[in-house]
């Protein structure tokens, strides 16, 4: 079989993404049709920048969803003779049932670059948004009281936040994401109280804490409903919490590999202080509003005011920052991968792949270039999306 | 610079059929339509209207500064005979600041924070006349002295943030006068200032305009102010001029239903909440893209004639000497007929004492000043020996300017702060030391508050109904969700809002409507005492009347005690039973409305009364302009707090005012004045406001 | 002002102590120490031998005590071996124990010994830091003017074509981390794929002799990411200033647009980016580490990676001290500079 030419590679690749194109087309058709009824999300479709960003982000989201259909090979399979193969190379020994070309060539371990990029999207797009969400939970839960009460609480929390921010990120990762750290610490009932595990136990508790306070502040006037909501939150939350933080999910559904947990917790830890600072700033601004005073004069508790009066009105800047921060987290994860601190050596995530490819960069640039461009386009999409959202939310 | 055929006896500014539109992505929004007006040399023209009527747009159009989206779509603006709409950017630049200068609403924002005052002033002659730097600074120094600022040399070296609001506005005026312009545009120049400071600025503007022979275009929402400053005025409504003429003509022989309605909705001396209530203009200001066909005021007009008023465009017609009106039915309306009297209301029953304050003090400790902290801790005396009582069904007005301590007092009463010393008794309970989280639901729901800023009073991300229901929940009202929903709808009825508003978001409501929701929320738990903190000062005059009426109605029905905080003496005179005047944390005068508005006055009350502009040509006011600004509460003067600005100080022998805080003098009828002046001096005081016989 | 400086200084020292202690704790975890023992005394030694080696070399004391010794506020450990030979932290091999100083920590200038490079840490850091200094300097010289220019030009007329173009450019650069742009640049300008070969894909030769050819790509790679960020800050600040009322005042005074931008807008608009630029220094460290690794430029960042990767405790601690110092000093400069640029704060 012959090697594919440049145009052929391009056309074939576009063809491989067919489920993504269909999903994108559907999303856009529906959104544009109903954009006037969809609030801020709908107005995004008035801004070309926002639309471009949204399209890029959704492209990768759908790619991650349909990775199994899009990918041509097993991302971990090494096929002999395909080491550092050029883009479009045919398999040396074609086998029935295996795609006959390496569309973007092979890497130094003879794996398919195209499939690794596609499957890599999946790992990037699960870890980055989830880590960002946890960072937001922690940042919001601590930033609201710091901004609202001020005083010593604020001084203390701000000092800790600034401490984390003053820590050079790269150094922190080198110190935190190591196998040694995972093995250090006293054993408590079979659970090792190592630094990553303790941090996970703390950071993963924030969403549960947040939701419980949220329900209680709102529904304490009708205890029956409050108990229902808090109860459901606790049951579901503690189940997931036990699984993720303590590897103690009886059903084995929620579980995280120790090294993934280590990376995840470190990324949340780096991001949370920035979110804290943003939330604290907005809270300090919003707490002088009359509607907050009105809530105070009718005797509302501080948590109701923070969570139901202040937080909903801070959502604009927070949504924008959420998008930017997913991008930033993606970059961070890439950095970790780049220094070999990533999830696992053979994982197809983009940072690790770039790291693997850089050694032969001057001779065989393609294996590093492909994930680099993928990562750049995703982050660019997130940034453009954030920019579009910011612009549209300011137009009120 | 001037066109060759322009002579000084021709109009300085001639606006003809001016139309301005703003272009958004969705549509063209006409902001000003078919606007004409003429300003003669030395004349002051007032431009009056409610917010959104297009008056500021006209001013900015004269400056040809309409932003990216604004465009002049028709008509002409001739300045000294030359059409400004046809000028190139370069020509405009030469006119801006040299021949036409502008004074803005917010002085602080109008000055560059990172440039010295002197540099900002000197820039003007340096650009326009190529003056040398030293010469320009000398001129700046002279003009700063002209606007009566003390110590001009220090001020020239200062940065804007080092000056007070009044001083900043004087600098903005000085900047406008640096090149002796032929036309001065003033866009609400005193709205951001306190009343007594405003009076000083108004006097200054009038005097300087006379001195330099400058024409003025004076934009304001305040009819009283326009009467004091201007020779002629143009009333605008929803993008159109509806009436124009000399101040005397328009004020006494108005020929447009809107002008008439406007005058009937503002509290002039003689109006009374029971016997002669204000007449609010029904309905709402139309949105720019939802204007009705024909007369814009039609849907709200008492004289509306179906098929005529809404048939087609209506033009301005001559109704007197240089007096025009945009009304088809000028000749059919009986302009002298008195307003259709609303049923006069019985005076509300004044009941037992509900709230009593005794010697209330609230001191704050402030650590140092400035961003860096440091410096010794200072004590700010926000409230000093406050004593009064308020009865059920009574309206007690608390009057004062910024820094007088009225907001602190409200906070202490609400329980957001605790008192330093003294007593607050609500019925028979001491509540001065109980912060709000320790108060029981009854006390909390019994004392509620209505806030000043309608755009801030409601949570922007919660529906109106939800916000009222939340108040019901927290006050323990209603047994079930359905109960509370029904009660919420009743509350909407109470404040005369349609029930459909329950599901709207606050941004879909107008300012007046939001304020009504705020009132409904305050009364959700059957409040006995309501603190209304300037509830109408941010609203347009026509809406003010409706909201005050609503408050009065609810008060009459429920026998509520209303503590009405305001700086506006006109509205205070209209609705309050008793008045308490505050200055720098002290109660300087307390008495019934009649006692406070008649001599003997506290010297501060006297100045305050004189400073408030009254839109009535029959009223004669004694002019008392206070020197300087209100001292900072952080750094109050020794002795009597008012002694730095008091014109009666010389009447008290031995410099007593500078040494001792005056005692409270109890005059006849429970009237209290905190002043060193002797009884004789007090009795010689003349009334500030006299209504001339018609 | 004095009190402010005092408080600021106090926070700074507290932060520095906290951070160095955290690093000290994390680098002195038992598994790390065990590794050291094994690499020093032989990899096949038993757990008991590890224990005794650690005992002999002063690693067995409580952590806080060792931190104090490292810092130089507690006297260094000494141990007398069975043969009567006295060893100690402050006693170099083969010297007289009696002549040794009591304290020898970072404060005394004793930064320790690098196991990997077999050199004193202070010496390594000095050479490596000077190499990185050149890199940083070049990056700043390229990044700051370009970023400010882009930001000001874009923010001057919000929504104009120029603004759209420049804003999109700055967004694109912030979306391109150093390890992506580095890969791109090497592929395009230095690889055999395009065949351009304008620059070198490695900056190793720049350590001796900096040339445009071997130094431009690493500098550009670091600068590019920062350019976008600073330019966006500058633009945001500039657009905010341009809509301020005092700009309207100046325009309606008859000042020309150029003059308004130069005289009235710039100073106010540059206050915020100044802080950002100073706070970029710590961020640059990230870029420096990536770029030095990617381009094989053996500066401070490269050293840090080596130290961290090879469990070289003293060197890693030394690098951390430098990194933390850089962060804190730039924060201080940023605070003081902000106050100095802003008359509202300076004069209050």
mmCIF file with all atom_site columns, N, CA and C in Angstrom, chain B residues 63 65 68 93 96-97 102 104 108-115 120 123-124 127-128 159 161-162 175 370-372 374, chain C residues 1 3-4 7 158-159 244-246 248-249 251-257 263-264 267-268 339 343-348:
data_model
loop_
_atom_site.group_PDB
_atom_site.id
_atom_site.type_symbol
_atom_site.label_atom_id
_atom_site.label_alt_id
_atom_site.label_comp_id
_atom_site.label_asym_id
_atom_site.label_entity_id
_atom_site.label_seq_id
_atom_site.pdbx_PDB_ins_code
_atom_site.Cartn_x
_atom_site.Cartn_y
_atom_site.Cartn_z
_atom_site.occupancy
_atom_site.B_iso_or_equiv
_atom_site.pdbx_formal_charge
_atom_site.auth_seq_id
_atom_site.auth_comp_id
_atom_site.auth_asym_id
_atom_site.auth_atom_id
_atom_site.pdbx_PDB_model_num
ATOM 1   N N  . UNK B 1 63  ? -21.386 69.766 21.818 1.00 0.00 ? 63  UNK B N  1
ATOM 2   C CA . UNK B 1 63  ? -19.950 69.544 21.859 1.00 0.00 ? 63  UNK B CA 1
ATOM 3   C C  . UNK B 1 63  ? -19.513 68.588 20.749 1.00 0.00 ? 63  UNK B C  1
ATOM 4   N N  . UNK B 1 65  ? -19.936 65.388 20.732 1.00 0.00 ? 65  UNK B N  1
ATOM 5   C CA . UNK B 1 65  ? -19.283 64.269 21.410 1.00 0.00 ? 65  UNK B CA 1
ATOM 6   C C  . UNK B 1 65  ? -20.350 63.242 21.734 1.00 0.00 ? 65  UNK B C  1
ATOM 7   N N  . UNK B 1 68  ? -19.236 56.453 19.854 1.00 0.00 ? 68  UNK B N  1
ATOM 8   C CA . UNK B 1 68  ? -19.185 55.675 18.617 1.00 0.00 ? 68  UNK B CA 1
ATOM 9   C C  . UNK B 1 68  ? -20.560 55.461 18.008 1.00 0.00 ? 68  UNK B C  1
ATOM 10  N N  . UNK B 1 93  ? -11.977 70.940 17.475 1.00 0.00 ? 93  UNK B N  1
ATOM 11  C CA . UNK B 1 93  ? -11.017 70.946 18.565 1.00 0.00 ? 93  UNK B CA 1
ATOM 12  C C  . UNK B 1 93  ? -10.675 72.374 18.975 1.00 0.00 ? 93  UNK B C  1
ATOM 13  N N  . UNK B 1 96  ? -13.804 73.637 21.024 1.00 0.00 ? 96  UNK B N  1
ATOM 14  C CA . UNK B 1 96  ? -13.987 72.979 22.316 1.00 0.00 ? 96  UNK B CA 1
ATOM 15  C C  . UNK B 1 96  ? -13.018 73.545 23.348 1.00 0.00 ? 96  UNK B C  1
ATOM 16  N N  . UNK B 1 97  ? -13.545 73.928 24.460 1.00 0.00 ? 97  UNK B N  1
ATOM 17  C CA . UNK B 1 97  ? -12.680 74.388 25.535 1.00 0.00 ? 97  UNK B CA 1
ATOM 18  C C  . UNK B 1 97  ? -12.287 75.834 25.408 1.00 0.00 ? 97  UNK B C  1
ATOM 19  N N  . UNK B 1 102 ? -17.514 73.126 29.067 1.00 0.00 ? 102 UNK B N  1
ATOM 20  C CA . UNK B 1 102 ? -18.532 72.310 29.703 1.00 0.00 ? 102 UNK B CA 1
ATOM 21  C C  . UNK B 1 102 ? -18.180 72.029 31.158 1.00 0.00 ? 102 UNK B C  1
ATOM 22  N N  . UNK B 1 104 ? -19.336 69.426 34.394 1.00 0.00 ? 104 UNK B N  1
ATOM 23  C CA . UNK B 1 104 ? -19.952 68.106 34.457 1.00 0.00 ? 104 UNK B CA 1
ATOM 24  C C  . UNK B 1 104 ? -20.564 67.807 35.819 1.00 0.00 ? 104 UNK B C  1
ATOM 25  N N  . UNK B 1 108 ? -15.315 64.847 40.691 1.00 0.00 ? 108 UNK B N  1
ATOM 26  C CA . UNK B 1 108 ? -14.170 63.971 40.980 1.00 0.00 ? 108 UNK B CA 1
ATOM 27  C C  . UNK B 1 108 ? -13.767 63.190 39.737 1.00 0.00 ? 108 UNK B C  1
ATOM 28  N N  . UNK B 1 109 ? -14.784 62.642 39.048 1.00 0.00 ? 109 UNK B N  1
ATOM 29  C CA . UNK B 1 109 ? -14.473 61.812 37.886 1.00 0.00 ? 109 UNK B CA 1
ATOM 30  C C  . UNK B 1 109 ? -13.993 62.659 36.714 1.00 0.00 ? 109 UNK B C  1
ATOM 31  N N  . UNK B 1 110 ? -14.320 63.947 36.727 1.00 0.00 ? 110 UNK B N  1
ATOM 32  C CA . UNK B 1 110 ? -13.978 64.789 35.580 1.00 0.00 ? 110 UNK B CA 1
ATOM 33  C C  . UNK B 1 110 ? -12.552 65.307 35.623 1.00 0.00 ? 110 UNK B C  1
ATOM 34  N N  . UNK B 1 111 ? -11.885 65.103 36.735 1.00 0.00 ? 111 UNK B N  1
ATOM 35  C CA . UNK B 1 111 ? -10.514 65.592 36.838 1.00 0.00 ? 111 UNK B CA 1
ATOM 36  C C  . UNK B 1 111 ? -9.550  64.413 36.787 1.00 0.00 ? 111 UNK B C  1
ATOM 37  N N  . UNK B 1 112 ? -8.436  64.621 36.094 1.00 0.00 ? 112 UNK B N  1
ATOM 38  C CA . UNK B 1 112 ? -7.436  63.564 35.956 1.00 0.00 ? 112 UNK B CA 1
ATOM 39  C C  . UNK B 1 112 ? -6.759  63.309 37.303 1.00 0.00 ? 112 UNK B C  1
ATOM 40  N N  . UNK B 1 113 ? -6.876  62.088 37.833 1.00 0.00 ? 113 UNK B N  1
ATOM 41  C CA . UNK B 1 113 ? -6.378  61.830 39.190 1.00 0.00 ? 113 UNK B CA 1
ATOM 42  C C  . UNK B 1 113 ? -4.860  61.890 39.312 1.00 0.00 ? 113 UNK B C  1
ATOM 43  N N  . UNK B 1 114 ? -4.165  61.767 38.186 1.00 0.00 ? 114 UNK B N  1
ATOM 44  C CA . UNK B 1 114 ? -2.710  61.694 38.276 1.00 0.00 ? 114 UNK B CA 1
ATOM 45  C C  . UNK B 1 114 ? -2.029  62.978 37.816 1.00 0.00 ? 114 UNK B C  1
ATOM 46  N N  . UNK B 1 115 ? -2.808  64.062 37.698 1.00 0.00 ? 115 UNK B N  1
ATOM 47  C CA . UNK B 1 115 ? -2.218  65.315 37.222 1.00 0.00 ? 115 UNK B CA 1
ATOM 48  C C  . UNK B 1 115 ? -2.513  66.406 38.243 1.00 0.00 ? 115 UNK B C  1
ATOM 49  N N  . UNK B 1 120 ? -3.622  70.842 34.889 1.00 0.00 ? 120 UNK B N  1
ATOM 50  C CA . UNK B 1 120 ? -4.873  70.623 34.166 1.00 0.00 ? 120 UNK B CA 1
ATOM 51  C C  . UNK B 1 120 ? -5.503  71.939 33.749 1.00 0.00 ? 120 UNK B C  1
ATOM 52  N N  . UNK B 1 123 ? -3.314  73.833 30.969 1.00 0.00 ? 123 UNK B N  1
ATOM 53  C CA . UNK B 1 123 ? -3.340  73.186 29.666 1.00 0.00 ? 123 UNK B CA 1
ATOM 54  C C  . UNK B 1 123 ? -4.231  73.950 28.670 1.00 0.00 ? 123 UNK B C  1
ATOM 55  N N  . UNK B 1 124 ? -5.344  74.482 29.192 1.00 0.00 ? 124 UNK B N  1
ATOM 56  C CA . UNK B 1 124 ? -6.324  75.112 28.287 1.00 0.00 ? 124 UNK B CA 1
ATOM 57  C C  . UNK B 1 124 ? -5.732  76.284 27.517 1.00 0.00 ? 124 UNK B C  1
ATOM 58  N N  . UNK B 1 127 ? -2.989  75.226 24.988 1.00 0.00 ? 127 UNK B N  1
ATOM 59  C CA . UNK B 1 127 ? -3.411  74.647 23.711 1.00 0.00 ? 127 UNK B CA 1
ATOM 60  C C  . UNK B 1 127 ? -4.019  75.716 22.812 1.00 0.00 ? 127 UNK B C  1
ATOM 61  N N  . UNK B 1 128 ? -4.928  76.480 23.395 1.00 0.00 ? 128 UNK B N  1
ATOM 62  C CA . UNK B 1 128 ? -5.735  77.332 22.527 1.00 0.00 ? 128 UNK B CA 1
ATOM 63  C C  . UNK B 1 128 ? -5.074  78.649 22.175 1.00 0.00 ? 128 UNK B C  1
ATOM 64  N N  . UNK B 1 159 ? -3.377  67.457 44.025 1.00 0.00 ? 159 UNK B N  1
ATOM 65  C CA . UNK B 1 159 ? -4.034  66.489 43.142 1.00 0.00 ? 159 UNK B CA 1
ATOM 66  C C  . UNK B 1 159 ? -5.530  66.489 43.476 1.00 0.00 ? 159 UNK B C  1
ATOM 67  N N  . UNK B 1 161 ? -7.754  64.377 44.361 1.00 0.00 ? 161 UNK B N  1
ATOM 68  C CA . UNK B 1 161 ? -8.312  63.678 45.515 1.00 0.00 ? 161 UNK B CA 1
ATOM 69  C C  . UNK B 1 161 ? -8.066  64.408 46.819 1.00 0.00 ? 161 UNK B C  1
ATOM 70  N N  . UNK B 1 162 ? -7.193  65.426 46.789 1.00 0.00 ? 162 UNK B N  1
ATOM 71  C CA . UNK B 1 162 ? -6.928  66.148 48.022 1.00 0.00 ? 162 UNK B CA 1
ATOM 72  C C  . UNK B 1 162 ? -7.950  67.254 48.276 1.00 0.00 ? 162 UNK B C  1
ATOM 73  N N  . UNK B 1 175 ? -11.703 75.615 35.207 1.00 0.00 ? 175 UNK B N  1
ATOM 74  C CA . UNK B 1 175 ? -11.150 75.077 33.970 1.00 0.00 ? 175 UNK B CA 1
ATOM 75  C C  . UNK B 1 175 ? -11.981 75.541 32.774 1.00 0.00 ? 175 UNK B C  1
ATOM 76  N N  . UNK B 1 370 ? -5.840  56.657 55.485 1.00 0.00 ? 370 UNK B N  1
ATOM 77  C CA . UNK B 1 370 ? -5.087  56.304 54.296 1.00 0.00 ? 370 UNK B CA 1
ATOM 78  C C  . UNK B 1 370 ? -4.885  54.810 54.158 1.00 0.00 ? 370 UNK B C  1
ATOM 79  N N  . UNK B 1 371 ? -4.259  54.462 53.066 1.00 0.00 ? 371 UNK B N  1
ATOM 80  C CA . UNK B 1 371 ? -4.128  53.067 52.704 1.00 0.00 ? 371 UNK B CA 1
ATOM 81  C C  . UNK B 1 371 ? -3.090  52.358 53.568 1.00 0.00 ? 371 UNK B C  1
ATOM 82  N N  . UNK B 1 372 ? -2.098  53.101 54.004 1.00 0.00 ? 372 UNK B N  1
ATOM 83  C CA . UNK B 1 372 ? -1.002  52.451 54.715 1.00 0.00 ? 372 UNK B CA 1
ATOM 84  C C  . UNK B 1 372 ? -1.313  52.202 56.173 1.00 0.00 ? 372 UNK B C  1
ATOM 85  N N  . UNK B 1 374 ? -1.560  53.093 60.044 1.00 0.00 ? 374 UNK B N  1
ATOM 86  C CA . UNK B 1 374 ? -0.657  53.916 60.822 1.00 0.00 ? 374 UNK B CA 1
ATOM 87  C C  . UNK B 1 374 ? -1.353  55.134 61.377 1.00 0.00 ? 374 UNK B C  1
ATOM 88  N N  . UNK C 2 1   ? 3.742   55.726 56.486 1.00 0.00 ? 1   UNK C N  1
ATOM 89  C CA . UNK C 2 1   ? 4.535   55.044 55.465 1.00 0.00 ? 1   UNK C CA 1
ATOM 90  C C  . UNK C 2 1   ? 5.514   54.073 56.118 1.00 0.00 ? 1   UNK C C  1
ATOM 91  N N  . UNK C 2 3   ? 5.274   52.630 58.987 1.00 0.00 ? 3   UNK C N  1
ATOM 92  C CA . UNK C 2 3   ? 4.561   51.488 59.556 1.00 0.00 ? 3   UNK C CA 1
ATOM 93  C C  . UNK C 2 3   ? 4.161   50.506 58.453 1.00 0.00 ? 3   UNK C C  1
ATOM 94  N N  . UNK C 2 4   ? 3.772   51.091 57.319 1.00 0.00 ? 4   UNK C N  1
ATOM 95  C CA . UNK C 2 4   ? 3.411   50.245 56.180 1.00 0.00 ? 4   UNK C CA 1
ATOM 96  C C  . UNK C 2 4   ? 4.594   49.394 55.760 1.00 0.00 ? 4   UNK C C  1
ATOM 97  N N  . UNK C 2 7   ? 5.252   46.697 58.273 1.00 0.00 ? 7   UNK C N  1
ATOM 98  C CA . UNK C 2 7   ? 4.308   45.580 58.181 1.00 0.00 ? 7   UNK C CA 1
ATOM 99  C C  . UNK C 2 7   ? 4.582   44.722 56.963 1.00 0.00 ? 7   UNK C C  1
ATOM 100 N N  . UNK C 2 158 ? -11.209 51.312 21.604 1.00 0.00 ? 158 UNK C N  1
ATOM 101 C CA . UNK C 2 158 ? -11.802 50.008 21.854 1.00 0.00 ? 158 UNK C CA 1
ATOM 102 C C  . UNK C 2 158 ? -12.724 49.641 20.703 1.00 0.00 ? 158 UNK C C  1
ATOM 103 N N  . UNK C 2 159 ? -12.621 48.404 20.243 1.00 0.00 ? 159 UNK C N  1
ATOM 104 C CA . UNK C 2 159 ? -13.525 47.918 19.209 1.00 0.00 ? 159 UNK C CA 1
ATOM 105 C C  . UNK C 2 159 ? -13.079 48.222 17.795 1.00 0.00 ? 159 UNK C C  1
ATOM 106 N N  . UNK C 2 244 ? -13.012 56.884 30.933 1.00 0.00 ? 244 UNK C N  1
ATOM 107 C CA . UNK C 2 244 ? -13.174 57.691 32.146 1.00 0.00 ? 244 UNK C CA 1
ATOM 108 C C  . UNK C 2 244 ? -13.625 59.099 31.771 1.00 0.00 ? 244 UNK C C  1
ATOM 109 N N  . UNK C 2 245 ? -14.296 59.730 32.718 1.00 0.00 ? 245 UNK C N  1
ATOM 110 C CA . UNK C 2 245 ? -14.826 61.060 32.420 1.00 0.00 ? 245 UNK C CA 1
ATOM 111 C C  . UNK C 2 245 ? -13.733 62.098 32.228 1.00 0.00 ? 245 UNK C C  1
ATOM 112 N N  . UNK C 2 246 ? -12.591 61.914 32.905 1.00 0.00 ? 246 UNK C N  1
ATOM 113 C CA . UNK C 2 246 ? -11.579 62.954 32.747 1.00 0.00 ? 246 UNK C CA 1
ATOM 114 C C  . UNK C 2 246 ? -10.966 62.936 31.358 1.00 0.00 ? 246 UNK C C  1
ATOM 115 N N  . UNK C 2 248 ? -12.892 62.469 28.721 1.00 0.00 ? 248 UNK C N  1
ATOM 116 C CA . UNK C 2 248 ? -13.883 63.291 28.034 1.00 0.00 ? 248 UNK C CA 1
ATOM 117 C C  . UNK C 2 248 ? -13.610 64.763 28.326 1.00 0.00 ? 248 UNK C C  1
ATOM 118 N N  . UNK C 2 249 ? -13.343 65.060 29.605 1.00 0.00 ? 249 UNK C N  1
ATOM 119 C CA . UNK C 2 249 ? -13.031 66.442 29.958 1.00 0.00 ? 249 UNK C CA 1
ATOM 120 C C  . UNK C 2 249 ? -11.882 66.963 29.106 1.00 0.00 ? 249 UNK C C  1
ATOM 121 N N  . UNK C 2 251 ? -10.741 65.862 26.203 1.00 0.00 ? 251 UNK C N  1
ATOM 122 C CA . UNK C 2 251 ? -11.104 66.000 24.787 1.00 0.00 ? 251 UNK C CA 1
ATOM 123 C C  . UNK C 2 251 ? -11.949 67.246 24.576 1.00 0.00 ? 251 UNK C C  1
ATOM 124 N N  . UNK C 2 252 ? -12.870 67.489 25.501 1.00 0.00 ? 252 UNK C N  1
ATOM 125 C CA . UNK C 2 252 ? -13.759 68.644 25.335 1.00 0.00 ? 252 UNK C CA 1
ATOM 126 C C  . UNK C 2 252 ? -13.087 69.940 25.763 1.00 0.00 ? 252 UNK C C  1
ATOM 127 N N  . UNK C 2 253 ? -11.877 69.840 26.306 1.00 0.00 ? 253 UNK C N  1
ATOM 128 C CA . UNK C 2 253 ? -11.069 71.032 26.536 1.00 0.00 ? 253 UNK C CA 1
ATOM 129 C C  . UNK C 2 253 ? -10.395 71.439 25.243 1.00 0.00 ? 253 UNK C C  1
ATOM 130 N N  . UNK C 2 254 ? -10.434 70.540 24.248 1.00 0.00 ? 254 UNK C N  1
ATOM 131 C CA . UNK C 2 254 ? -9.793  70.837 22.973 1.00 0.00 ? 254 UNK C CA 1
ATOM 132 C C  . UNK C 2 254 ? -8.430  70.201 22.830 1.00 0.00 ? 254 UNK C C  1
ATOM 133 N N  . UNK C 2 255 ? -8.082  69.295 23.741 1.00 0.00 ? 255 UNK C N  1
ATOM 134 C CA . UNK C 2 255 ? -6.816  68.588 23.607 1.00 0.00 ? 255 UNK C CA 1
ATOM 135 C C  . UNK C 2 255 ? -6.962  67.578 22.466 1.00 0.00 ? 255 UNK C C  1
ATOM 136 N N  . UNK C 2 256 ? -5.933  67.457 21.624 1.00 0.00 ? 256 UNK C N  1
ATOM 137 C CA . UNK C 2 256 ? -6.045  66.534 20.500 1.00 0.00 ? 256 UNK C CA 1
ATOM 138 C C  . UNK C 2 256 ? -5.958  65.101 21.003 1.00 0.00 ? 256 UNK C C  1
ATOM 139 N N  . UNK C 2 257 ? -6.469  64.169 20.209 1.00 0.00 ? 257 UNK C N  1
ATOM 140 C CA . UNK C 2 257 ? -6.545  62.783 20.643 1.00 0.00 ? 257 UNK C CA 1
ATOM 141 C C  . UNK C 2 257 ? -5.172  62.237 21.027 1.00 0.00 ? 257 UNK C C  1
ATOM 142 N N  . UNK C 2 263 ? -0.649  62.457 27.253 1.00 0.00 ? 263 UNK C N  1
ATOM 143 C CA . UNK C 2 263 ? -0.546  63.219 28.501 1.00 0.00 ? 263 UNK C CA 1
ATOM 144 C C  . UNK C 2 263 ? -1.504  62.736 29.585 1.00 0.00 ? 263 UNK C C  1
ATOM 145 N N  . UNK C 2 264 ? -2.739  62.401 29.175 1.00 0.00 ? 264 UNK C N  1
ATOM 146 C CA . UNK C 2 264 ? -3.749  62.112 30.193 1.00 0.00 ? 264 UNK C CA 1
ATOM 147 C C  . UNK C 2 264 ? -3.953  60.626 30.439 1.00 0.00 ? 264 UNK C C  1
ATOM 148 N N  . UNK C 2 267 ? -0.308  57.630 31.715 1.00 0.00 ? 267 UNK C N  1
ATOM 149 C CA . UNK C 2 267 ? 0.168   57.472 33.085 1.00 0.00 ? 267 UNK C CA 1
ATOM 150 C C  . UNK C 2 267 ? -0.838  56.689 33.928 1.00 0.00 ? 267 UNK C C  1
ATOM 151 N N  . UNK C 2 268 ? -2.106  57.065 33.793 1.00 0.00 ? 268 UNK C N  1
ATOM 152 C CA . UNK C 2 268 ? -3.119  56.353 34.569 1.00 0.00 ? 268 UNK C CA 1
ATOM 153 C C  . UNK C 2 268 ? -3.246  54.904 34.117 1.00 0.00 ? 268 UNK C C  1
ATOM 154 N N  . UNK C 2 339 ? 2.289   52.306 44.747 1.00 0.00 ? 339 UNK C N  1
ATOM 155 C CA . UNK C 2 339 ? 1.983   53.445 45.605 1.00 0.00 ? 339 UNK C CA 1
ATOM 156 C C  . UNK C 2 339 ? 2.665   54.706 45.079 1.00 0.00 ? 339 UNK C C  1
ATOM 157 N N  . UNK C 2 343 ? -0.721  58.940 42.765 1.00 0.00 ? 343 UNK C N  1
ATOM 158 C CA . UNK C 2 343 ? -0.689  60.031 43.742 1.00 0.00 ? 343 UNK C CA 1
ATOM 159 C C  . UNK C 2 343 ? -1.750  59.884 44.834 1.00 0.00 ? 343 UNK C C  1
ATOM 160 N N  . UNK C 2 344 ? -2.834  59.193 44.509 1.00 0.00 ? 344 UNK C N  1
ATOM 161 C CA . UNK C 2 344 ? -3.892  59.066 45.512 1.00 0.00 ? 344 UNK C CA 1
ATOM 162 C C  . UNK C 2 344 ? -3.393  58.301 46.720 1.00 0.00 ? 344 UNK C C  1
ATOM 163 N N  . UNK C 2 345 ? -2.494  57.347 46.476 1.00 0.00 ? 345 UNK C N  1
ATOM 164 C CA . UNK C 2 345 ? -1.982  56.568 47.597 1.00 0.00 ? 345 UNK C CA 1
ATOM 165 C C  . UNK C 2 345 ? -0.738  57.235 48.173 1.00 0.00 ? 345 UNK C C  1
ATOM 166 N N  . UNK C 2 346 ? 0.091   57.764 47.263 1.00 0.00 ? 346 UNK C N  1
ATOM 167 C CA . UNK C 2 346 ? 1.354   58.330 47.721 1.00 0.00 ? 346 UNK C CA 1
ATOM 168 C C  . UNK C 2 346 ? 1.122   59.456 48.715 1.00 0.00 ? 346 UNK C C  1
ATOM 169 N N  . UNK C 2 347 ? 0.092   60.277 48.461 1.00 0.00 ? 347 UNK C N  1
ATOM 170 C CA . UNK C 2 347 ? -0.063  61.488 49.258 1.00 0.00 ? 347 UNK C CA 1
ATOM 171 C C  . UNK C 2 347 ? -1.038  61.331 50.407 1.00 0.00 ? 347 UNK C C  1
ATOM 172 N N  . UNK C 2 348 ? -1.483  60.107 50.669 1.00 0.00 ? 348 UNK C N  1
ATOM 173 C CA . UNK C 2 348 ? -2.461  59.996 51.745 1.00 0.00 ? 348 UNK C CA 1
ATOM 174 C C  . UNK C 2 348 ? -1.798  59.484 53.016 1.00 0.00 ? 348 UNK C C  1
#
